[in-house]
PDB file of N, CA and C in Angstrom:
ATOM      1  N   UNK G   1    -151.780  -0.629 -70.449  1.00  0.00           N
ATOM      2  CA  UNK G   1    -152.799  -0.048 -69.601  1.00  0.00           C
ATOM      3  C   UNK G   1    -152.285   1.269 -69.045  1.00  0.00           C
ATOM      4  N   UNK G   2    -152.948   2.210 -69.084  1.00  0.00           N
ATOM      5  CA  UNK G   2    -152.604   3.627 -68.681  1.00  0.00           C
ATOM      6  C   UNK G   2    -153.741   4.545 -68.324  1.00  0.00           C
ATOM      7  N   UNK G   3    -154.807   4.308 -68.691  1.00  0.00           N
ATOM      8  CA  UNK G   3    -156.265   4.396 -68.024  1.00  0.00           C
ATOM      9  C   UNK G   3    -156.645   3.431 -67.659  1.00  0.00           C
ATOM     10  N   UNK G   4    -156.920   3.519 -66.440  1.00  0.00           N
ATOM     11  CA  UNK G   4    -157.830   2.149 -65.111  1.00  0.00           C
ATOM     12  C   UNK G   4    -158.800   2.758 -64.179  1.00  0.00           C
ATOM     13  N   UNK G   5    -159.623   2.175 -64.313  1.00  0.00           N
ATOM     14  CA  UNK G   5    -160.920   2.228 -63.287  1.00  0.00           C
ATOM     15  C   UNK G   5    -161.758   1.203 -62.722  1.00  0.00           C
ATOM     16  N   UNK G   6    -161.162   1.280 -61.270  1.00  0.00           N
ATOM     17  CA  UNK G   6    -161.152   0.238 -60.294  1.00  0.00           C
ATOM     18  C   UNK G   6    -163.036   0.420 -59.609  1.00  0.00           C
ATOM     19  N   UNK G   7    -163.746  -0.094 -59.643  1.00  0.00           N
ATOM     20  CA  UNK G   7    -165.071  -0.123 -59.024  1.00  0.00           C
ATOM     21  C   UNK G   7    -165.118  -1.086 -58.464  1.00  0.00           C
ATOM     22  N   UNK G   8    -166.303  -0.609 -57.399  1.00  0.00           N
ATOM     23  CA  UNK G   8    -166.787  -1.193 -56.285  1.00  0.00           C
ATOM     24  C   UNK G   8    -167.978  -1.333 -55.515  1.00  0.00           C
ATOM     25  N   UNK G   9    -168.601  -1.953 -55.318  1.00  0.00           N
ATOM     26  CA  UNK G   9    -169.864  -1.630 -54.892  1.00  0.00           C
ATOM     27  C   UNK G   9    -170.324  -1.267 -53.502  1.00  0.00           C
ATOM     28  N   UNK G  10    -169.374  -1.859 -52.605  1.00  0.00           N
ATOM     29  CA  UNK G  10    -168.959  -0.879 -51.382  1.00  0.00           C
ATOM     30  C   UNK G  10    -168.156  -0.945 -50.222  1.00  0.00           C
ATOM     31  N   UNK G  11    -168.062   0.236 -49.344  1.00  0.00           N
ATOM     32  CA  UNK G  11    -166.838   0.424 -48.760  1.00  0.00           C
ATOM     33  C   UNK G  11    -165.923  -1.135 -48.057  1.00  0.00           C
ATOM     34  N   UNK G  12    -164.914  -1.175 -48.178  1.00  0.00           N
ATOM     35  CA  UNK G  12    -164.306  -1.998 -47.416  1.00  0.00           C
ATOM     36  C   UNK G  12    -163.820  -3.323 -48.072  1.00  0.00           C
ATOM     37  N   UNK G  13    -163.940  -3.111 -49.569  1.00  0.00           N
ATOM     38  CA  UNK G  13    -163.834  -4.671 -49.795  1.00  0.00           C
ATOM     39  C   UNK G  13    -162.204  -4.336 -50.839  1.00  0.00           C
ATOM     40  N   UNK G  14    -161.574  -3.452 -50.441  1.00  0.00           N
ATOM     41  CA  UNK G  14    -160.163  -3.155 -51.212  1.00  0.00           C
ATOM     42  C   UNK G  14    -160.009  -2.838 -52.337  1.00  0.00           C
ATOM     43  N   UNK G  15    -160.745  -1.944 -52.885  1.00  0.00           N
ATOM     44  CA  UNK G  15    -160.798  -1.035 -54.175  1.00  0.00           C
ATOM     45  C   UNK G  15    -159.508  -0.142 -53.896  1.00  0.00           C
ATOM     46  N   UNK G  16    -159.348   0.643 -52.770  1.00  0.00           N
ATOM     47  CA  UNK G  16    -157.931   1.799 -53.046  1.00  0.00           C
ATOM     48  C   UNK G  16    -157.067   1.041 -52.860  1.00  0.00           C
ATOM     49  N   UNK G  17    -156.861  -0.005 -51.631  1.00  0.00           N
ATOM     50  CA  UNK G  17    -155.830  -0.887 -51.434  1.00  0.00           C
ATOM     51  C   UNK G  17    -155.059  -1.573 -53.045  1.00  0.00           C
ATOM     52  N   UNK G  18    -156.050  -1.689 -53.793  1.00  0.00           N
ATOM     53  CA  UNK G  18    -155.167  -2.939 -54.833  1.00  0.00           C
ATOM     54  C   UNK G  18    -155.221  -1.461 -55.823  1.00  0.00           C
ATOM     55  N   UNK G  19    -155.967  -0.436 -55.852  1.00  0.00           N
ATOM     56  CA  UNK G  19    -155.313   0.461 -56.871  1.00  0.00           C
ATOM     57  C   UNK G  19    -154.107   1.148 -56.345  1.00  0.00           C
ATOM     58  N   UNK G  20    -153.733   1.216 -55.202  1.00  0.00           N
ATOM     59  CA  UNK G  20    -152.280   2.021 -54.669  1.00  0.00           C
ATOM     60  C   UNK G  20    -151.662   0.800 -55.018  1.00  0.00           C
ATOM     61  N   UNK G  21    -151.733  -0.188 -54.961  1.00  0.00           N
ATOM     62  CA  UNK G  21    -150.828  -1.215 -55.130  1.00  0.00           C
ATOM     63  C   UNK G  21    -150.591  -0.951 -56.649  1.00  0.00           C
ATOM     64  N   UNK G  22    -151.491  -1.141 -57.349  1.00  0.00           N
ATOM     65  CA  UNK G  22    -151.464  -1.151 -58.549  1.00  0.00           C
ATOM     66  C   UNK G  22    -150.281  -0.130 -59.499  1.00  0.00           C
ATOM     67  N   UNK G  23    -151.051   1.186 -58.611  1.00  0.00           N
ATOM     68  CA  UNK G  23    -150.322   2.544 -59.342  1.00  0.00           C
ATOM     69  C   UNK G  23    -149.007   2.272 -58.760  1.00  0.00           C
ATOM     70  N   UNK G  24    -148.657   1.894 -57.825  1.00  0.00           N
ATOM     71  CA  UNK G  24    -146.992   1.473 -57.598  1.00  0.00           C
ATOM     72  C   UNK G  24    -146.281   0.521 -58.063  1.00  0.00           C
ATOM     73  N   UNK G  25    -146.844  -0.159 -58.742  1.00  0.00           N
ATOM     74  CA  UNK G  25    -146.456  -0.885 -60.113  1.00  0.00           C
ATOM     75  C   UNK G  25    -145.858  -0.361 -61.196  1.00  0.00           C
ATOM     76  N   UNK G  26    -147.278   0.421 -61.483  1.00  0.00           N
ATOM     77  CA  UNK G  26    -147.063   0.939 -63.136  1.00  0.00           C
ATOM     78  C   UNK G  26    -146.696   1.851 -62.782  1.00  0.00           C
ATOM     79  N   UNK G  27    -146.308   2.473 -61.791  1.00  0.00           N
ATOM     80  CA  UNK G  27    -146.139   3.961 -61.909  1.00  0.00           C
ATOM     81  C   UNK G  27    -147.286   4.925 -62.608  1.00  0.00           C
ATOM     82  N   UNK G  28    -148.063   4.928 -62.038  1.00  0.00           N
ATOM     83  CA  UNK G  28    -148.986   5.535 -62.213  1.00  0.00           C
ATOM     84  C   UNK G  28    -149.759   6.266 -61.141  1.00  0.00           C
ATOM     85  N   UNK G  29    -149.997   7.594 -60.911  1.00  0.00           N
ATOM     86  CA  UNK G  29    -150.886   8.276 -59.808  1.00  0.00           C
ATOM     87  C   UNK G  29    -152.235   8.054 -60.078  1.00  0.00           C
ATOM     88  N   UNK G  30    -152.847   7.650 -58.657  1.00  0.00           N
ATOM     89  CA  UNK G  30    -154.110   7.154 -58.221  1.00  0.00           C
ATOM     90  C   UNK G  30    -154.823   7.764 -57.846  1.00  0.00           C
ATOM     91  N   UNK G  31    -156.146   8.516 -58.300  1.00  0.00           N
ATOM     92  CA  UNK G  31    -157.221   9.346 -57.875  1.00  0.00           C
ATOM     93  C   UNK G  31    -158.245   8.568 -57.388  1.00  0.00           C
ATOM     94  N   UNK G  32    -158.647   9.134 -55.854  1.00  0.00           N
ATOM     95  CA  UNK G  32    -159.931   8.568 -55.435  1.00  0.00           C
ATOM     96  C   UNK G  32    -160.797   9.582 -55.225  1.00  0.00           C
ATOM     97  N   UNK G  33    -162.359   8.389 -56.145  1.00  0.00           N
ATOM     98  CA  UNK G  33    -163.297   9.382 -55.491  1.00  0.00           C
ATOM     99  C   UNK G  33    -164.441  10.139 -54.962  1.00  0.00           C
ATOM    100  N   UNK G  34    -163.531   9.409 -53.837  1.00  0.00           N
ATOM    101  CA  UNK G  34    -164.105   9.961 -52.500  1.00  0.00           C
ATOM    102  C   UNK G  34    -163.248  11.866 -51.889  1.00  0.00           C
ATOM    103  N   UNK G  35    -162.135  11.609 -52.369  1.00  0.00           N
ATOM    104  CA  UNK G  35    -161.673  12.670 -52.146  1.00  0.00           C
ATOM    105  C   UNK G  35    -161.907  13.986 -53.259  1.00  0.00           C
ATOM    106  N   UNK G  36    -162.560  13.769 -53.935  1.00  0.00           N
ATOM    107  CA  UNK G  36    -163.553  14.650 -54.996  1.00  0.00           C
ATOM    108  C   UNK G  36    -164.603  15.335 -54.395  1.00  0.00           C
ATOM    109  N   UNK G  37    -165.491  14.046 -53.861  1.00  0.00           N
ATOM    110  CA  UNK G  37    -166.815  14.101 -53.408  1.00  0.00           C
ATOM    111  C   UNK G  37    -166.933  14.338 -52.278  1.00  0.00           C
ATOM    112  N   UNK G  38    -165.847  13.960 -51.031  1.00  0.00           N
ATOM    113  CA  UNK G  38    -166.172  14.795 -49.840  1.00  0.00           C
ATOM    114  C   UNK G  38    -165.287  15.745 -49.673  1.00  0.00           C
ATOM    115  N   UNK G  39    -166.225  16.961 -49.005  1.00  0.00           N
ATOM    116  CA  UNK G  39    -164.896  18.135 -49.094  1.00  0.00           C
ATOM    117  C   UNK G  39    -164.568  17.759 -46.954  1.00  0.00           C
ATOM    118  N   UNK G  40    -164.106  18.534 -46.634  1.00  0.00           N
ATOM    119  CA  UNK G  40    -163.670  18.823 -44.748  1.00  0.00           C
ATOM    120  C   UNK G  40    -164.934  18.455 -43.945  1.00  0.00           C
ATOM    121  N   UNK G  41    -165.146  17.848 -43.031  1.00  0.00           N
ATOM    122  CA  UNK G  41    -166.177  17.560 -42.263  1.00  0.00           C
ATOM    123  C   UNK G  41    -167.176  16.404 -43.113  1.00  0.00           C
ATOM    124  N   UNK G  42    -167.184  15.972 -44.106  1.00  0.00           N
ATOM    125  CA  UNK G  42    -167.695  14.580 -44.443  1.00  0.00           C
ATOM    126  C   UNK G  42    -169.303  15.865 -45.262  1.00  0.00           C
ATOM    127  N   UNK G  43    -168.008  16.808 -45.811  1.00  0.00           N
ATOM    128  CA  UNK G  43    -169.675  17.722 -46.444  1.00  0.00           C
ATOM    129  C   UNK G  43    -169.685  17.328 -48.284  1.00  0.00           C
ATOM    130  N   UNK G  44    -170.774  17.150 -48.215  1.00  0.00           N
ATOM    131  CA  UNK G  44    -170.606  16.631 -50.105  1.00  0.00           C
ATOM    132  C   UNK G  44    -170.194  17.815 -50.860  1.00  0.00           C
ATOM    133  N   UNK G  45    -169.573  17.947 -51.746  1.00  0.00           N
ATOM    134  CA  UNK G  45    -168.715  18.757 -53.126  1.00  0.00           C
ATOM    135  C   UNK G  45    -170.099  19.066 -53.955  1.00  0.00           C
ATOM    136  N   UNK G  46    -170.492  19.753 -54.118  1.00  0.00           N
ATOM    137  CA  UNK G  46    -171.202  20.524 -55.455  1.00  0.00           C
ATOM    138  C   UNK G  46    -170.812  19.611 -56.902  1.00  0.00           C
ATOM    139  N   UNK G  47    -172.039  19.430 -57.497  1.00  0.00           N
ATOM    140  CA  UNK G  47    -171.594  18.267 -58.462  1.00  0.00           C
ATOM    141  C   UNK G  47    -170.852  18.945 -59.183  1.00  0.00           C
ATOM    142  N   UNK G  48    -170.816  20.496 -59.597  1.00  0.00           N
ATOM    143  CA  UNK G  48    -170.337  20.786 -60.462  1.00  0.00           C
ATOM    144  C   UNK G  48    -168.397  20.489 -60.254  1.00  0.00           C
ATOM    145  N   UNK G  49    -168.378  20.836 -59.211  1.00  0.00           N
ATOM    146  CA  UNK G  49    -167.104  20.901 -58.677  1.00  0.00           C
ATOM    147  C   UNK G  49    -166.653  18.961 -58.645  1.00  0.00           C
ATOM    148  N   UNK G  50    -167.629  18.259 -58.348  1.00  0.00           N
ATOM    149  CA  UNK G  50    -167.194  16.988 -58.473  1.00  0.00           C
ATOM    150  C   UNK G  50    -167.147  16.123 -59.768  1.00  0.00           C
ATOM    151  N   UNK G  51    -167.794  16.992 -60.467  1.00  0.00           N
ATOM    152  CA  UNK G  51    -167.478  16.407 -62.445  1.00  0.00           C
ATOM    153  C   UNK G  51    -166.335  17.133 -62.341  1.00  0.00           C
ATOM    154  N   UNK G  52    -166.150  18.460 -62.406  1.00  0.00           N
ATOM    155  CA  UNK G  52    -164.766  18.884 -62.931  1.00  0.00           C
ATOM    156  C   UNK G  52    -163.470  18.411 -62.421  1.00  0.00           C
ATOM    157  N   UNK G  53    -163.436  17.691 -60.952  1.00  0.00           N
ATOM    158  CA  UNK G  53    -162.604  17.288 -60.968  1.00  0.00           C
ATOM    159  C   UNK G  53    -162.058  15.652 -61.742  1.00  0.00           C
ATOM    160  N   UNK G  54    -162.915  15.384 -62.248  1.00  0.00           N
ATOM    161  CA  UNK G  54    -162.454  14.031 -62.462  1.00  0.00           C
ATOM    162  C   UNK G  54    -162.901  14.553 -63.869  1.00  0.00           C
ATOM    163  N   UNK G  55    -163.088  15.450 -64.599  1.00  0.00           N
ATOM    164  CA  UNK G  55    -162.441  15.913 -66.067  1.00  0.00           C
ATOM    165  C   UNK G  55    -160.876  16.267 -66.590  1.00  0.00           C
ATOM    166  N   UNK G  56    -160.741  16.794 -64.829  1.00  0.00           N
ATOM    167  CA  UNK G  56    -158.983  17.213 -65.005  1.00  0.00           C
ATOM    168  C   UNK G  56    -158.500  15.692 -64.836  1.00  0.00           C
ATOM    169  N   UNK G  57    -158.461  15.087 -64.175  1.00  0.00           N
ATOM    170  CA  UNK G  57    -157.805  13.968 -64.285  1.00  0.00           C
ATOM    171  C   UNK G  57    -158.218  12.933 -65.748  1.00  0.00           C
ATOM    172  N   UNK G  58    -159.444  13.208 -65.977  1.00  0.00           N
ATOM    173  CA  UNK G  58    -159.169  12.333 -67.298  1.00  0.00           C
ATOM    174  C   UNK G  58    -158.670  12.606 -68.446  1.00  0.00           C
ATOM    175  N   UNK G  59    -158.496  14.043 -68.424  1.00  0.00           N
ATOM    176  CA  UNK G  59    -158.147  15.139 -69.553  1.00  0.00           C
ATOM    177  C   UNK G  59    -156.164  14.110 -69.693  1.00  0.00           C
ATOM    178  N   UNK G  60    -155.870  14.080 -68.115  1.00  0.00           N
ATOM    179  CA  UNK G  60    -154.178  13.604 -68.434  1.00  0.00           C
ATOM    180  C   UNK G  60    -154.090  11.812 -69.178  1.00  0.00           C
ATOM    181  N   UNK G  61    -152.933  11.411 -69.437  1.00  0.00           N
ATOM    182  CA  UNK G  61    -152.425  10.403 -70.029  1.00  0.00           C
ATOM    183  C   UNK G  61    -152.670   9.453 -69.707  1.00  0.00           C
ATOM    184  N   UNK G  62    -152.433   9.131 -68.294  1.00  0.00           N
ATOM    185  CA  UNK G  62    -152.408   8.438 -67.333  1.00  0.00           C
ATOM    186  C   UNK G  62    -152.828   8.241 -66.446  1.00  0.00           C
ATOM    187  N   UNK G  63    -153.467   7.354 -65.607  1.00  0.00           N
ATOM    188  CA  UNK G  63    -154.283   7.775 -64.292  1.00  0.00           C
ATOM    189  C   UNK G  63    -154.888   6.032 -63.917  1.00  0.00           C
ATOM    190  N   UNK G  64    -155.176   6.223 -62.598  1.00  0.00           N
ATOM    191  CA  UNK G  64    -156.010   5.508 -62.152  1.00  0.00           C
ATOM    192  C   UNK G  64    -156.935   6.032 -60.827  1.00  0.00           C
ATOM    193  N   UNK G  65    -158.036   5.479 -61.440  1.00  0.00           N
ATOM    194  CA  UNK G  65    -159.460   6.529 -60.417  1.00  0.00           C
ATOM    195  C   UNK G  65    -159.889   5.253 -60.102  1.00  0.00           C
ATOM    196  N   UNK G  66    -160.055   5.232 -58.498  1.00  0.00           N
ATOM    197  CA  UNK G  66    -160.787   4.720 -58.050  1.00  0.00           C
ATOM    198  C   UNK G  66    -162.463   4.420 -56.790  1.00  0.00           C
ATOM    199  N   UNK G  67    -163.365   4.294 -56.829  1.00  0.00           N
ATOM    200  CA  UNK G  67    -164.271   4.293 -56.259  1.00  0.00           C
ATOM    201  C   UNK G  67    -165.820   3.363 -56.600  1.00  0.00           C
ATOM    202  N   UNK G  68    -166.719   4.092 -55.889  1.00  0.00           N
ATOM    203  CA  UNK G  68    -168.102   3.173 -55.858  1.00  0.00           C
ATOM    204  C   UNK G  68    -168.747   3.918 -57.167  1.00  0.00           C
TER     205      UNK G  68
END
């Protein structure tokens, strides 16, 4: 396993919790995202800007993304 994608249907029920756990396992860095999608002040990201980021991360080897 070296691509993982942890879903959830909503907040609070330990989606980042067991993927940080996870990625500290395998050694693997953990993208959430929420930190894509909200930028400073809880303002939403421009989709364009919120596909591209989770193109760069899928573009790499390895990864685990997690969110709703």
């Amino acid at each position: 396993m070296e691509r993982i994608m942890v879903i959830g249907v909503s907040a609070g029920v330990g989606k980042s919790t067991f993927a940080r756990r996870l990625g500290d396992n395998l050694n693997i860095e953990v993208h959430h995202l929420d930190t894509f999608y909200w930028r400073h002040g809880w303002v939403e990201a421009p989709l364009e800007d919120f596909i591209s980021s989770q193109k760069e991360v899928l573009s790499h080897d390895k990864w685990i993304m997690e969110g709703n």
